[in-house]
Coordinates of C-alpha atoms and ligand atoms in Angstrom, one line a residue:
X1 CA 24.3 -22.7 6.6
X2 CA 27.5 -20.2 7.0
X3 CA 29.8 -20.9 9.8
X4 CA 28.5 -20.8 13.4
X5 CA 29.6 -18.7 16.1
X6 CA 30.5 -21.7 17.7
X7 CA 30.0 -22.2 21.2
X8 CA 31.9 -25.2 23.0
X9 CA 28.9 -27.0 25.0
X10 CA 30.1 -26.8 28.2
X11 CA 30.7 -23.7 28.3
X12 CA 27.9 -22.6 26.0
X13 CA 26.1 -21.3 28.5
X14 CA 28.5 -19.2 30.3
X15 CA 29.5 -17.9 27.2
X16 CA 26.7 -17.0 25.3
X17 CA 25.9 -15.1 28.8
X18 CA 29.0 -13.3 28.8
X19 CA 28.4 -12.3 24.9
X20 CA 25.0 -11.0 25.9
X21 CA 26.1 -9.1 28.7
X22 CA 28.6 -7.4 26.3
X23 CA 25.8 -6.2 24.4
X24 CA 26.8 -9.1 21.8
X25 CA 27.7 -7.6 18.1
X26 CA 26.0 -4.1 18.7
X27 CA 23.2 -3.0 16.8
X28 CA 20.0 -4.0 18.1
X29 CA 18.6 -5.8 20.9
X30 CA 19.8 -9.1 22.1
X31 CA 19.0 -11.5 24.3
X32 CA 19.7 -12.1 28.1
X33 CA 19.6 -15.7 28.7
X34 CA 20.8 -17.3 25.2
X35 CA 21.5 -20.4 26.8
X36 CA 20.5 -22.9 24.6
X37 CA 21.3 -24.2 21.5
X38 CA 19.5 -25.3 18.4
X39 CA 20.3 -27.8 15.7
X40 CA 20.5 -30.9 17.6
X41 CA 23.7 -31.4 19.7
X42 CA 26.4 -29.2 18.1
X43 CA 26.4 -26.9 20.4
X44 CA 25.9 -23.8 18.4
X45 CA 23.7 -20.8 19.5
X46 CA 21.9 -19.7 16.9
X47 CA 21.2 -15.6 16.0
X48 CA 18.0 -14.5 14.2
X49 CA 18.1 -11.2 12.4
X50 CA 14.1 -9.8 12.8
X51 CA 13.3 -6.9 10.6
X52 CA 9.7 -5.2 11.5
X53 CA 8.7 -2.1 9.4
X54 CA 7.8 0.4 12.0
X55 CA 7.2 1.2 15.6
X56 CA 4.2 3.8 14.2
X57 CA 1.3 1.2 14.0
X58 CA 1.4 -1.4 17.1
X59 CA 0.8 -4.2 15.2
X60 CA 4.3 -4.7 14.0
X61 CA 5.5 -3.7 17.8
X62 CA 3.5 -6.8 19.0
X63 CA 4.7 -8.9 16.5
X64 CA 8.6 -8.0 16.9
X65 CA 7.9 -8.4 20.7
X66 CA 5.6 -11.9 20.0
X67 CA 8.5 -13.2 17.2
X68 CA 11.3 -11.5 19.8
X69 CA 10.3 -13.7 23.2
X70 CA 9.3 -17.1 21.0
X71 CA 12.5 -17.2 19.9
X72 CA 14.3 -16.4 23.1
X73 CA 12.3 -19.3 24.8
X74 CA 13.6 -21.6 22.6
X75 CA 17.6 -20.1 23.6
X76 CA 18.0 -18.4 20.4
X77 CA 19.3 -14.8 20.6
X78 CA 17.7 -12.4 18.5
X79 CA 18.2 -8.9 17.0
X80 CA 15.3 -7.3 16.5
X81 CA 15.0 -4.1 15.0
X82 CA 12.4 -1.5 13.4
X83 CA 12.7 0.1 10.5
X84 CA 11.0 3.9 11.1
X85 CA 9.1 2.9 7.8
X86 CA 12.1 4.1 5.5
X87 CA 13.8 2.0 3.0
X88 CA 17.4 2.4 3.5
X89 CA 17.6 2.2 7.4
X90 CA 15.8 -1.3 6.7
X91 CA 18.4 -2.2 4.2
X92 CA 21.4 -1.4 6.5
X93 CA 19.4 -3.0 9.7
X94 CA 19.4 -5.8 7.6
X95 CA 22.9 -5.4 6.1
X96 CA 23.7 -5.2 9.7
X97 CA 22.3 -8.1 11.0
X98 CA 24.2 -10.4 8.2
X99 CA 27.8 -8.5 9.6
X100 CA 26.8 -9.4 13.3
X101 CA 26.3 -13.1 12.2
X102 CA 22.8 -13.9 11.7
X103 CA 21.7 -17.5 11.0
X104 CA 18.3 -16.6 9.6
X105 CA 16.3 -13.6 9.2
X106 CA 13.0 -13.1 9.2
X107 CA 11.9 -9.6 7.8
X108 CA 8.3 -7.7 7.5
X109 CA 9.4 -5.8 4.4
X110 CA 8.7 -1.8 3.8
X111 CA 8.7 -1.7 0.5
X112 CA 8.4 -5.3 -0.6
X113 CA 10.5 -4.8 -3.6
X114 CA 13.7 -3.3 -2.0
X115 CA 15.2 -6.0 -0.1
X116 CA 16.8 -8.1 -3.4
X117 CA 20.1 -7.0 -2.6
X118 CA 19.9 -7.6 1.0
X119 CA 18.6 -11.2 0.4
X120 CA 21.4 -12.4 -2.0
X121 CA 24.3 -11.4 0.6
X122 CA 22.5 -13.3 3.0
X123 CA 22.3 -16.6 0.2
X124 CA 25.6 -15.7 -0.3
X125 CA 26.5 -16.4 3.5
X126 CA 24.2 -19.1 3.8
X127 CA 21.9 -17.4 5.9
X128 CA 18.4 -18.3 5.2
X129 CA 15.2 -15.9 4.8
X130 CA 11.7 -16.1 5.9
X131 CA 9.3 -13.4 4.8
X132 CA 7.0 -11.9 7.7
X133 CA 3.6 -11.3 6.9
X134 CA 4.8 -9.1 3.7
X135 CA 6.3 -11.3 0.6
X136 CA 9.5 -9.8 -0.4
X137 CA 9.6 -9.9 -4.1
X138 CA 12.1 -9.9 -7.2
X139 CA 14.4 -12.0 -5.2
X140 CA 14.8 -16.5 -5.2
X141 CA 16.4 -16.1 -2.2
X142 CA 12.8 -16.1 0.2
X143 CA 12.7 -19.5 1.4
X144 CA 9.4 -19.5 3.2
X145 CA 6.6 -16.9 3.7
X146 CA 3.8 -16.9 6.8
X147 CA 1.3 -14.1 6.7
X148 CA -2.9 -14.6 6.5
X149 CA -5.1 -15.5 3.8
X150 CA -4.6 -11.8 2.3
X151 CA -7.2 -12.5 -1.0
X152 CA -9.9 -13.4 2.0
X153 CA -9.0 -10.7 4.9
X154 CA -10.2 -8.3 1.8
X155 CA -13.0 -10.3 1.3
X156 CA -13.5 -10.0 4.9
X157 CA -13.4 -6.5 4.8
X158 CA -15.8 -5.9 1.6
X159 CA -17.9 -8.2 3.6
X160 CA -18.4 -6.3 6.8
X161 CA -18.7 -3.0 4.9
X162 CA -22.0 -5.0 3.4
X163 CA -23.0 -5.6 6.8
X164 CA -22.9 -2.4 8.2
X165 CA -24.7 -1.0 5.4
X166 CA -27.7 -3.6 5.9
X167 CA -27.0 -5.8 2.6
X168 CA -25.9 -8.2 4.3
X169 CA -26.4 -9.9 8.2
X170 CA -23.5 -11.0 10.5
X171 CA -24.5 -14.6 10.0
X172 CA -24.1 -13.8 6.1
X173 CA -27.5 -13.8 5.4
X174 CA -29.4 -11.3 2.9
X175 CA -29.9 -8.3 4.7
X176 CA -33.1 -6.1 4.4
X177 CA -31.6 -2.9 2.4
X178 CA -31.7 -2.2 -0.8
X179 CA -29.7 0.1 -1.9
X180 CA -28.1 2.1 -3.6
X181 CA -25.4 3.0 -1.6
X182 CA -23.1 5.7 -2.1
X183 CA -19.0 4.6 -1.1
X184 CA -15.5 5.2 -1.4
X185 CA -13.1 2.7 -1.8
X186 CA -8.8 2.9 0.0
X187 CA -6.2 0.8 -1.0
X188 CA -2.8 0.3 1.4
X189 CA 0.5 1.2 -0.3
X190 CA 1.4 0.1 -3.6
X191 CA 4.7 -1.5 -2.3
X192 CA 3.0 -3.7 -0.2
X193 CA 2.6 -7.0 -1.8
X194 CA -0.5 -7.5 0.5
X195 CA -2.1 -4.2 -0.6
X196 CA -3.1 -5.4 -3.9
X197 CA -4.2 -9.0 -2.7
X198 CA -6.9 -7.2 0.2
X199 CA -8.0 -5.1 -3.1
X200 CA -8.7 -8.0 -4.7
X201 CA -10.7 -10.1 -2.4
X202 CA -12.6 -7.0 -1.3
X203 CA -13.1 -6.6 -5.2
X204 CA -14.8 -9.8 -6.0
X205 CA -17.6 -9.1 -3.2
X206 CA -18.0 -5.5 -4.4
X207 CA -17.6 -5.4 -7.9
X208 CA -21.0 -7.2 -8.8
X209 CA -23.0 -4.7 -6.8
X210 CA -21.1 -1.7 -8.1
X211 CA -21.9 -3.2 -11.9
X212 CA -25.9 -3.8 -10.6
X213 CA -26.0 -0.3 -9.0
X214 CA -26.6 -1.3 -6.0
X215 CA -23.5 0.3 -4.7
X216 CA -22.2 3.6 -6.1
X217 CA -18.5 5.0 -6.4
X218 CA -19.3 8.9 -6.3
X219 CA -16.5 10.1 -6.9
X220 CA -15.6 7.1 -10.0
X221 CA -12.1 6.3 -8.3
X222 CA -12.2 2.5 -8.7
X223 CA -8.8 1.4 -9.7
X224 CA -6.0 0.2 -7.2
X225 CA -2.8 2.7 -8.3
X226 CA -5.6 5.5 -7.4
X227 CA -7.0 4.3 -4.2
X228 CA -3.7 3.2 -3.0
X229 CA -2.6 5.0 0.3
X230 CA 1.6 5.0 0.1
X231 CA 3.1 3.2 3.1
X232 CA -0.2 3.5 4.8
X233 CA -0.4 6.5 6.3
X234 CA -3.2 8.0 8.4
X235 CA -2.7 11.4 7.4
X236 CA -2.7 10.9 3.7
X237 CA -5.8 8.9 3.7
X238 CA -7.4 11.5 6.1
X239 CA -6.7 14.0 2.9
X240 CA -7.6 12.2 0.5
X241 CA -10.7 11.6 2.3
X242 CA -10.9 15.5 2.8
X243 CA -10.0 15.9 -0.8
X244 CA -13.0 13.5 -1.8
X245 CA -15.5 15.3 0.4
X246 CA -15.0 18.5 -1.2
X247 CA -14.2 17.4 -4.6
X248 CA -17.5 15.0 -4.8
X249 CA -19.9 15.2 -1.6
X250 CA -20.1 19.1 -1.6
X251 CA -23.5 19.5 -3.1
X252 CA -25.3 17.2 -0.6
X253 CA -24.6 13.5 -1.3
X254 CA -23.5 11.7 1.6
X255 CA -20.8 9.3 1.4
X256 CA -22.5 6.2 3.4
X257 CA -19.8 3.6 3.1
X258 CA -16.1 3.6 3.0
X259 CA -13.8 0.5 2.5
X260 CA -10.9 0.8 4.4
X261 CA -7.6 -1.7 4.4
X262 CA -6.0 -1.3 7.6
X263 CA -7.1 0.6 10.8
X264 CA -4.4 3.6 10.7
X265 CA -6.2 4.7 7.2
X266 CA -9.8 4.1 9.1
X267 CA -9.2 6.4 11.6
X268 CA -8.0 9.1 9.4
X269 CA -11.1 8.6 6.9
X270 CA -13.1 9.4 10.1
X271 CA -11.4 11.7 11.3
X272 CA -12.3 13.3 8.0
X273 CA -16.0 12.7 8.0
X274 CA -15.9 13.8 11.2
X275 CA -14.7 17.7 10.5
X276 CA -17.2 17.8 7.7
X277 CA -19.9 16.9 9.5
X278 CA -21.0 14.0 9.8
X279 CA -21.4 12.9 13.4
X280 CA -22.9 10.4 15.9
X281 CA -22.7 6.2 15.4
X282 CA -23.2 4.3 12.9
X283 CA -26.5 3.5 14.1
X284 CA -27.2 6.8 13.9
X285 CA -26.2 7.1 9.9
X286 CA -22.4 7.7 11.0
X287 CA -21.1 6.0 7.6
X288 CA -19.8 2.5 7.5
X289 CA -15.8 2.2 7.7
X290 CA -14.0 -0.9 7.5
X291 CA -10.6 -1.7 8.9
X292 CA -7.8 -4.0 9.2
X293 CA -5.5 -5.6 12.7
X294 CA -7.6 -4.6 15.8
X295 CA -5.7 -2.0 16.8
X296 CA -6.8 -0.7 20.1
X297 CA -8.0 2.4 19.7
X298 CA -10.2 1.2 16.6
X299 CA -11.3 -1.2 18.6
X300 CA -12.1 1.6 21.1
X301 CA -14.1 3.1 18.4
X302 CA -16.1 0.0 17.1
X303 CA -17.3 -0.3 21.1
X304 CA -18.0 3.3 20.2
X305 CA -20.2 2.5 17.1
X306 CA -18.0 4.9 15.2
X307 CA -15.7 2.5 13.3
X308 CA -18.1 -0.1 12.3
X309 CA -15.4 -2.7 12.0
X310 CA -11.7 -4.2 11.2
X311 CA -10.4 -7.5 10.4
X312 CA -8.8 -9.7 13.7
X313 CA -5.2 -11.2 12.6
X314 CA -3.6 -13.1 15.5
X315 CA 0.0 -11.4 15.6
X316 CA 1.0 -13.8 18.3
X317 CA 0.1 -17.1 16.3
X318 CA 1.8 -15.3 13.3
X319 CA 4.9 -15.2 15.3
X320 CA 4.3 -18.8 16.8
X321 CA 4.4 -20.1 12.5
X322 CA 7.6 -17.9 11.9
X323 CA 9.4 -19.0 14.9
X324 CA 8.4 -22.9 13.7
X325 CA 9.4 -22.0 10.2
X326 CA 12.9 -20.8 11.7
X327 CA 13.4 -23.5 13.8
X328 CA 12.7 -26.1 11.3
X329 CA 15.2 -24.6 8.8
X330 CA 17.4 -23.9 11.2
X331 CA 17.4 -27.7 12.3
X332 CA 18.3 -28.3 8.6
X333 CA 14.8 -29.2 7.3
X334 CA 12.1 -28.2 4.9
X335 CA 9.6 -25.3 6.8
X336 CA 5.9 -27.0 6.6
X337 CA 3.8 -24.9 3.9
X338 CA 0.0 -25.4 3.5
X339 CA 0.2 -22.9 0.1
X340 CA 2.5 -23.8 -2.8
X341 CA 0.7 -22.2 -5.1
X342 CA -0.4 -18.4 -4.0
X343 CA 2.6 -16.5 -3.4
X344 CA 4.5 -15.6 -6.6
X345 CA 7.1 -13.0 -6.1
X346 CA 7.9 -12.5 -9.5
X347 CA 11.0 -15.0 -9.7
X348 CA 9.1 -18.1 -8.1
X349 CA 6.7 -19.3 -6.0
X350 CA 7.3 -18.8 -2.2
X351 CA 5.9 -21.8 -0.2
X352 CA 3.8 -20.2 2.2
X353 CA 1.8 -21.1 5.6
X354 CA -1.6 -19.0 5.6
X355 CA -3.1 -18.0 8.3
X356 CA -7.2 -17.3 9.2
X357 CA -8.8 -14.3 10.0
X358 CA -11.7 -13.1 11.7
X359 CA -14.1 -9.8 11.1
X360 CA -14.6 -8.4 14.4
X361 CA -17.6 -6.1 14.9
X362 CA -19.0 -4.6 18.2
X363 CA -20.9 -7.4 19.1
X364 CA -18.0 -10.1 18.9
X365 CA -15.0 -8.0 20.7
X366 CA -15.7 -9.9 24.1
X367 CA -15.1 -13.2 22.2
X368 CA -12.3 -13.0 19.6
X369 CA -10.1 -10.1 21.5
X370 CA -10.8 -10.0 25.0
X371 CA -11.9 -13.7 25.6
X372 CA -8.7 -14.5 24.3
X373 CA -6.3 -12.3 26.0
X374 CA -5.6 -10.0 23.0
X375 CA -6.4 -6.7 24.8
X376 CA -8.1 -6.0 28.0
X377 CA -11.8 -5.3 28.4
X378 CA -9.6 -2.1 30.3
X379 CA -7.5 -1.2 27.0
X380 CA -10.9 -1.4 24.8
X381 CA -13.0 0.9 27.4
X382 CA -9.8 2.7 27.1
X383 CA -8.5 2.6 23.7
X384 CA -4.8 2.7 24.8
X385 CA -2.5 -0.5 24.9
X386 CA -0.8 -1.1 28.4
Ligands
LIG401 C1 0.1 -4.9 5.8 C2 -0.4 -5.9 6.9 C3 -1.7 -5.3 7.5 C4 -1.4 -3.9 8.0 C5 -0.7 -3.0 7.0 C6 -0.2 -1.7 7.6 O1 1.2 -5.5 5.2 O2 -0.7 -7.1 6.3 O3 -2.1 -6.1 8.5 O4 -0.6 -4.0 9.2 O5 0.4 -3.7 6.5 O6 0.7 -1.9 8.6

């Protein structure tokens, strides 16, 4: 651990107030009330560098915001910042954060392979490094990693694309259809260590069925570097959607199923389907899309029966795991893992705390996302976050 900005306890408090009121270091936002101190009685108010990728999908707003006020609560002051979804502004927030004296930083990665550099100044200083959600790779200087079960949200989402097309129940249960099914397959960007783990687990429930014909790739685009969608974005899935539709569905096949990693890409598949065509709900032979993080106005559009369905991650008890990873390093310790074994980034295997998931359809959005205060039964008729 470098040396601590360190705060005489009596006048800690005063102090730390007077800092923040100054705006602290500069860059980025800090906290109002660091007050306390962490680390047992030392007296030293500790700073956390948080690193999200991008203020364009809300999930990673939420989570700055959920990772942001956990660690405020506990008197930490924090630094959070976003990083527009372009590699070198998240290398200088970062460089940043390490000038303005961070203890620890946790960091959602962009591109999960550009942060090496970054990392080892922050060894070098003795600042510590948890990985958000995203495993930074090529570097031995992650020290813990929280995100989901990433092998089984794809699983999950291969899953409920089954479902929707009547092979399978909710309950998991055979379904009454047959087959065969014609259906495209997305992958999220290639950088993203996740991306290749969601192909993966969606992979081992499809694959069988494609080999049996019961499900058919039209257009024969199976592998990952093909399907991949770079830094997930909406608009390039929605053209290579577009691009599919001509290219393969043009003399009257109909694409009925599309497996879809994240929501962002869902909504530009349909968005797609949509201006070629096809129309109505799913009920009505709208074809089955998949998605990924219950963003609203998916949500919105699985009320709708247009998105048939996405895959619930928690952000808030993501946070909750990073901010106990921090403040068990932080307080000198070992963070607790329940995966040794999973997360190799190439140099070595990052202990990691995996969290569940949940596929949420229409019929289950009153349970797992309103019941439990993640949005509104307002924000889903409405499809906008308040
Ligand atoms: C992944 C993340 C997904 C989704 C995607 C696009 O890394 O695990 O939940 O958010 O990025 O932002």
């Amino acid at each position: 651990m470098k040396a601590k900005q360190l705060i005489a306890a009596a006048a800690g408090t005063a102090m730390a107030l007077t800092l923040a009121a100054c705006g602290g270091s500069g860059a980025g936002e800090t906290t109002d009330d660091a007050t306390n101190t962490a680390g047992g009685d030392s007296g030293e108010t500790f700073r956390v560098g948080v690193a999200m990728p991008t203020q364009t999908s809300e999930r990673w707003i939420a989570d700055g915001d959920a990772v942001k006020s956990q660690l405020e609560e506990l008197g930490y002051e924090v630094d959070l910042q976003f990083g527009n979804d372009d590699i070198p502004t998240q290398s200088q927030q970062i460089d940043q954060m390490i000038t303005n004296g961070a203890d620890l930083l946790i960091v959602a990665a962009i591109d999960g392979t550009a942060l090496a550099g970054q990392l080892q100044t922050a060894a070098d200083n003795g600042i510590a490094t948890i990985a958000y959600d995203r495993l930074i790779r090529d570097s031995e200087n992650v020290d813990f990693y929280v995100t989901f079960d990433n092998y089984q949200v794809g699983v999950q989402q291969a899953t409920s694309l089954l479902v929707g097309l009547g092979l399978l129940n909710e309950d998991g249960s055979e379904g009454d259809a047959t087959g065969p099914f014609n259906i495209e397959l997305f992958a999220g960007s290639p950088d993203d260590n996740n991306a290749g783990f969601f192909f993966n687990g969606a992979m081992s429930v499809l694959q069988p069925l494609i080999d049996d014909g019961t499900l058919v790739v039209t257009s024969g685009q199976t592998d990952f570097d093909t399907v991949a969608i770079l830094r997930w974005q909406q608009e390039t899935a929605q053209k290579r959607m577009e691009d599919l539709l001509t290219s393969t569905y043009s003399s009257g096949a109909k694409v009925q199923g599309v497996l879809s990693p994240y929501d962002g890409l869902s909504r530009g598949i349909i968005t797609a389907l949509q201006n070629a065509g096809y129309s109505g709900t799913t009920a009505d032979g709208f074809p089955i899309v998949t998605g990924q993080d219950a963003e609203i106005a998916s949500v919105k559009l699985i009320a709708d029966g247009v998105q048939f369905s996405t895959i619930f991650k928690d952000t808030r008890k993501l946070a909750t795991q990073a901010v106990t990873a921090a403040e068990e390093i932080l307080a000198g310790g070992e963070p607790t893992a329940n995966d040794t074994e999973t997360y190799d980034n190439g140099v070595k295997v990052v202990p990691s705390y995996l969290l569940e998931s949940d596929i949420v359809y229409a019929s289950n959005i009153q349970s797992l996302l309103v019941d439990s205060g993640y949005w509104t039964a307002e924000e889903v008729a409405s499809g906008v976050a308040e």
